[in-house]
Amino acid sequence: MRLVALGPPGAGKGTQTVALARHFGIAHISTGDMLREQMRLRTRLGIEIEGLMNNGSLVSDDIVIDLVSKKLEELGDKGFIFDGFPRTLVQAKKLDEMLEKANHPLDRVLYITAADETIMERMAGRRICPHCQRVYHLVYNPPGSDGCGQCLDSLVQRDDDKPETVSQRLKIYHELTTPIIDYYRNDGRLLWVDGIGDITRITSQIVSKLEEV
Ligand code: AMP
């Protein structure tokens, strides 16, 4: 199975794509995680993209397409779900081109939606463990008094989850990513999912919709 998940930052793409990857036994590929890894390792690329990542702007299409194309080569025949890619029309068209060349077209594109106000509220409460990257929410998934339940480290707010950055990311999302929705809708690959509600119920709904097709 070859899938893509689209949707605004904070709509639950990360959580849902990890659950779906586990359910279908396919690879979970997050371009955000790949780029953050480069920053963590202080590679030349990591240093170059740091400013853009921290203020909520997109990294260039060329950089992301290069990382994705290497990843697809590594995967070979294995199925996957992309989380956070494509984010521009250029990336969407390039992905189709790469997959057609390999004779492995995309099966479905999930469009996970949520209103901007809900996203602002969700992101404001999000905290992560700097050690194991586990994600908590001050209201919906609160940590204990010791911080991370696994590492007991103090939790931090990711720079790109800060309110001013989130509103910048939403603005960019509406400008650049919305045209992709039309691109996929026109050829019938798009599957709409409401990202608000109980996490496991949303996963089951997506699984049954995918199994229907
Ligand atoms: P995410 O974890 O998916 O929210 O991504 C975090 C940040 O990584 C984004 O705000 C962008 O700066 C960068 N990023 C991730 N995926 C892409 C992409 N497909 N194209 C451009 N920039 C990306």
PDB file of N, CA, C and O and ligand atoms in Angstrom, residues 30-33 35-36 52-53 56-59 64 83-87 91 158 160 169, ligand 1:
ATOM      1  N   SER A  30       8.342  10.583   7.522  1.00  0.00           N
ATOM      2  CA  SER A  30       8.038  11.985   7.830  1.00  0.00           C
ATOM      3  C   SER A  30       9.201  12.846   7.357  1.00  0.00           C
ATOM      4  O   SER A  30      10.332  12.694   7.835  1.00  0.00           O
ATOM      5  N   THR A  31       8.930  13.749   6.399  1.00  0.00           N
ATOM      6  CA  THR A  31      10.019  14.619   5.922  1.00  0.00           C
ATOM      7  C   THR A  31      10.440  15.574   7.037  1.00  0.00           C
ATOM      8  O   THR A  31      11.615  15.909   7.147  1.00  0.00           O
ATOM      9  N   GLY A  32       9.484  15.976   7.909  1.00  0.00           N
ATOM     10  CA  GLY A  32       9.837  16.842   9.051  1.00  0.00           C
ATOM     11  C   GLY A  32      10.858  16.133   9.947  1.00  0.00           C
ATOM     12  O   GLY A  32      11.868  16.722  10.350  1.00  0.00           O
ATOM     13  N   ASP A  33      10.630  14.838  10.250  1.00  0.00           N
ATOM     14  CA  ASP A  33      11.574  14.077  11.092  1.00  0.00           C
ATOM     15  C   ASP A  33      12.927  13.960  10.395  1.00  0.00           C
ATOM     16  O   ASP A  33      13.982  14.065  11.029  1.00  0.00           O
ATOM     17  N   LEU A  35      14.257  16.001   8.270  1.00  0.00           N
ATOM     18  CA  LEU A  35      14.939  17.296   8.293  1.00  0.00           C
ATOM     19  C   LEU A  35      15.428  17.631   9.705  1.00  0.00           C
ATOM     20  O   LEU A  35      16.552  18.129   9.889  1.00  0.00           O
ATOM     21  N   ARG A  36      14.606  17.310  10.724  1.00  0.00           N
ATOM     22  CA  ARG A  36      15.038  17.570  12.117  1.00  0.00           C
ATOM     23  C   ARG A  36      16.260  16.724  12.472  1.00  0.00           C
ATOM     24  O   ARG A  36      17.143  17.166  13.206  1.00  0.00           O
ATOM     25  N   LEU A  52      14.945  28.367   8.489  1.00  0.00           N
ATOM     26  CA  LEU A  52      13.647  28.171   7.835  1.00  0.00           C
ATOM     27  C   LEU A  52      12.732  27.317   8.699  1.00  0.00           C
ATOM     28  O   LEU A  52      11.564  27.636   8.915  1.00  0.00           O
ATOM     29  N   MET A  53      13.267  26.213   9.206  1.00  0.00           N
ATOM     30  CA  MET A  53      12.473  25.286  10.014  1.00  0.00           C
ATOM     31  C   MET A  53      11.946  26.005  11.258  1.00  0.00           C
ATOM     32  O   MET A  53      10.795  25.860  11.621  1.00  0.00           O
ATOM     33  N   GLY A  56       9.032  28.392  10.704  1.00  0.00           N
ATOM     34  CA  GLY A  56       7.804  27.823  10.130  1.00  0.00           C
ATOM     35  C   GLY A  56       7.744  27.869   8.614  1.00  0.00           C
ATOM     36  O   GLY A  56       6.731  27.528   8.025  1.00  0.00           O
ATOM     37  N   SER A  57       8.842  28.309   7.952  1.00  0.00           N
ATOM     38  CA  SER A  57       8.836  28.345   6.482  1.00  0.00           C
ATOM     39  C   SER A  57       9.151  26.965   5.919  1.00  0.00           C
ATOM     40  O   SER A  57       9.708  26.108   6.618  1.00  0.00           O
ATOM     41  N   LEU A  58       8.850  26.778   4.636  1.00  0.00           N
ATOM     42  CA  LEU A  58       9.155  25.496   4.010  1.00  0.00           C
ATOM     43  C   LEU A  58      10.606  25.471   3.527  1.00  0.00           C
ATOM     44  O   LEU A  58      11.141  26.483   3.097  1.00  0.00           O
ATOM     45  N   VAL A  59      11.185  24.287   3.590  1.00  0.00           N
ATOM     46  CA  VAL A  59      12.511  24.040   3.032  1.00  0.00           C
ATOM     47  C   VAL A  59      12.315  23.907   1.512  1.00  0.00           C
ATOM     48  O   VAL A  59      11.212  23.575   1.053  1.00  0.00           O
ATOM     49  N   VAL A  64      13.981  18.688  -0.333  1.00  0.00           N
ATOM     50  CA  VAL A  64      13.051  17.665   0.155  1.00  0.00           C
ATOM     51  C   VAL A  64      12.918  16.536  -0.872  1.00  0.00           C
ATOM     52  O   VAL A  64      12.928  15.346  -0.516  1.00  0.00           O
ATOM     53  N   ASP A  83       4.201  11.401   5.589  1.00  0.00           N
ATOM     54  CA  ASP A  83       3.644  12.326   6.574  1.00  0.00           C
ATOM     55  C   ASP A  83       4.344  13.670   6.373  1.00  0.00           C
ATOM     56  O   ASP A  83       5.541  13.775   6.622  1.00  0.00           O
ATOM     57  N   GLY A  84       3.618  14.655   5.839  1.00  0.00           N
ATOM     58  CA  GLY A  84       4.226  15.983   5.644  1.00  0.00           C
ATOM     59  C   GLY A  84       4.848  16.168   4.270  1.00  0.00           C
ATOM     60  O   GLY A  84       5.548  17.148   4.034  1.00  0.00           O
ATOM     61  N   PHE A  85       4.630  15.238   3.393  1.00  0.00           N
ATOM     62  CA  PHE A  85       5.116  15.320   2.013  1.00  0.00           C
ATOM     63  C   PHE A  85       4.057  14.700   1.114  1.00  0.00           C
ATOM     64  O   PHE A  85       3.551  13.634   1.459  1.00  0.00           O
ATOM     65  N   PRO A  86       3.686  15.282  -0.025  1.00  0.00           N
ATOM     66  CA  PRO A  86       4.161  16.551  -0.562  1.00  0.00           C
ATOM     67  C   PRO A  86       3.500  17.755   0.121  1.00  0.00           C
ATOM     68  O   PRO A  86       2.421  17.635   0.684  1.00  0.00           O
ATOM     69  N   ARG A  87       4.176  18.889   0.056  1.00  0.00           N
ATOM     70  CA  ARG A  87       3.624  20.105   0.645  1.00  0.00           C
ATOM     71  C   ARG A  87       3.451  21.207  -0.398  1.00  0.00           C
ATOM     72  O   ARG A  87       2.944  22.273  -0.073  1.00  0.00           O
ATOM     73  N   GLN A  91       6.158  19.338  -5.522  1.00  0.00           N
ATOM     74  CA  GLN A  91       6.503  18.071  -4.844  1.00  0.00           C
ATOM     75  C   GLN A  91       5.500  16.973  -5.211  1.00  0.00           C
ATOM     76  O   GLN A  91       5.877  15.814  -5.428  1.00  0.00           O
ATOM     77  N   ARG A 158       8.405  22.566  21.183  1.00  0.00           N
ATOM     78  CA  ARG A 158       9.197  22.692  19.957  1.00  0.00           C
ATOM     79  C   ARG A 158       9.091  24.127  19.464  1.00  0.00           C
ATOM     80  O   ARG A 158       7.999  24.701  19.524  1.00  0.00           O
ATOM     81  N   ASP A 160       8.841  25.247  16.588  1.00  0.00           N
ATOM     82  CA  ASP A 160       7.826  25.431  15.545  1.00  0.00           C
ATOM     83  C   ASP A 160       6.400  25.151  16.037  1.00  0.00           C
ATOM     84  O   ASP A 160       5.467  25.181  15.270  1.00  0.00           O
ATOM     85  N   ARG A 169       2.852  28.920   9.950  1.00  0.00           N
ATOM     86  CA  ARG A 169       2.786  27.628   9.246  1.00  0.00           C
ATOM     87  C   ARG A 169       1.406  27.431   8.612  1.00  0.00           C
ATOM     88  O   ARG A 169       1.284  26.896   7.519  1.00  0.00           O
TER      89      ARG A 169
HETATM   90  P1  AMP B   1       6.444  18.726  10.132  1.00  0.00           P
HETATM   91  O1  AMP B   1       7.111  17.949  11.200  1.00  0.00           O
HETATM   92  O2  AMP B   1       5.905  17.872   9.011  1.00  0.00           O
HETATM   93  O3  AMP B   1       5.396  19.666  10.664  1.00  0.00           O
HETATM   94  O4  AMP B   1       7.565  19.654   9.439  1.00  0.00           O
HETATM   95  C1  AMP B   1       8.313  20.585  10.183  1.00  0.00           C
HETATM   96  C2  AMP B   1       9.007  21.565   9.243  1.00  0.00           C
HETATM   97  O5  AMP B   1       9.870  20.845   8.348  1.00  0.00           O
HETATM   98  C3  AMP B   1       8.091  22.361   8.327  1.00  0.00           C
HETATM   99  O6  AMP B   1       7.559  23.512   8.947  1.00  0.00           O
HETATM  100  C4  AMP B   1       9.052  22.718   7.196  1.00  0.00           C
HETATM  101  O7  AMP B   1       9.939  23.754   7.592  1.00  0.00           O
HETATM  102  C5  AMP B   1       9.879  21.443   7.054  1.00  0.00           C
HETATM  103  N1  AMP B   1       9.269  20.478   6.111  1.00  0.00           N
HETATM  104  C6  AMP B   1       8.788  19.233   6.390  1.00  0.00           C
HETATM  105  N2  AMP B   1       8.322  18.614   5.285  1.00  0.00           N
HETATM  106  C7  AMP B   1       8.504  19.492   4.269  1.00  0.00           C
HETATM  107  C8  AMP B   1       8.193  19.455   2.883  1.00  0.00           C
HETATM  108  N3  AMP B   1       7.588  18.398   2.327  1.00  0.00           N
HETATM  109  N4  AMP B   1       8.532  20.539   2.130  1.00  0.00           N
HETATM  110  C9  AMP B   1       9.141  21.619   2.667  1.00  0.00           C
HETATM  111  N5  AMP B   1       9.439  21.726   3.982  1.00  0.00           N
HETATM  112  C10 AMP B   1       9.127  20.680   4.788  1.00  0.00           C
END
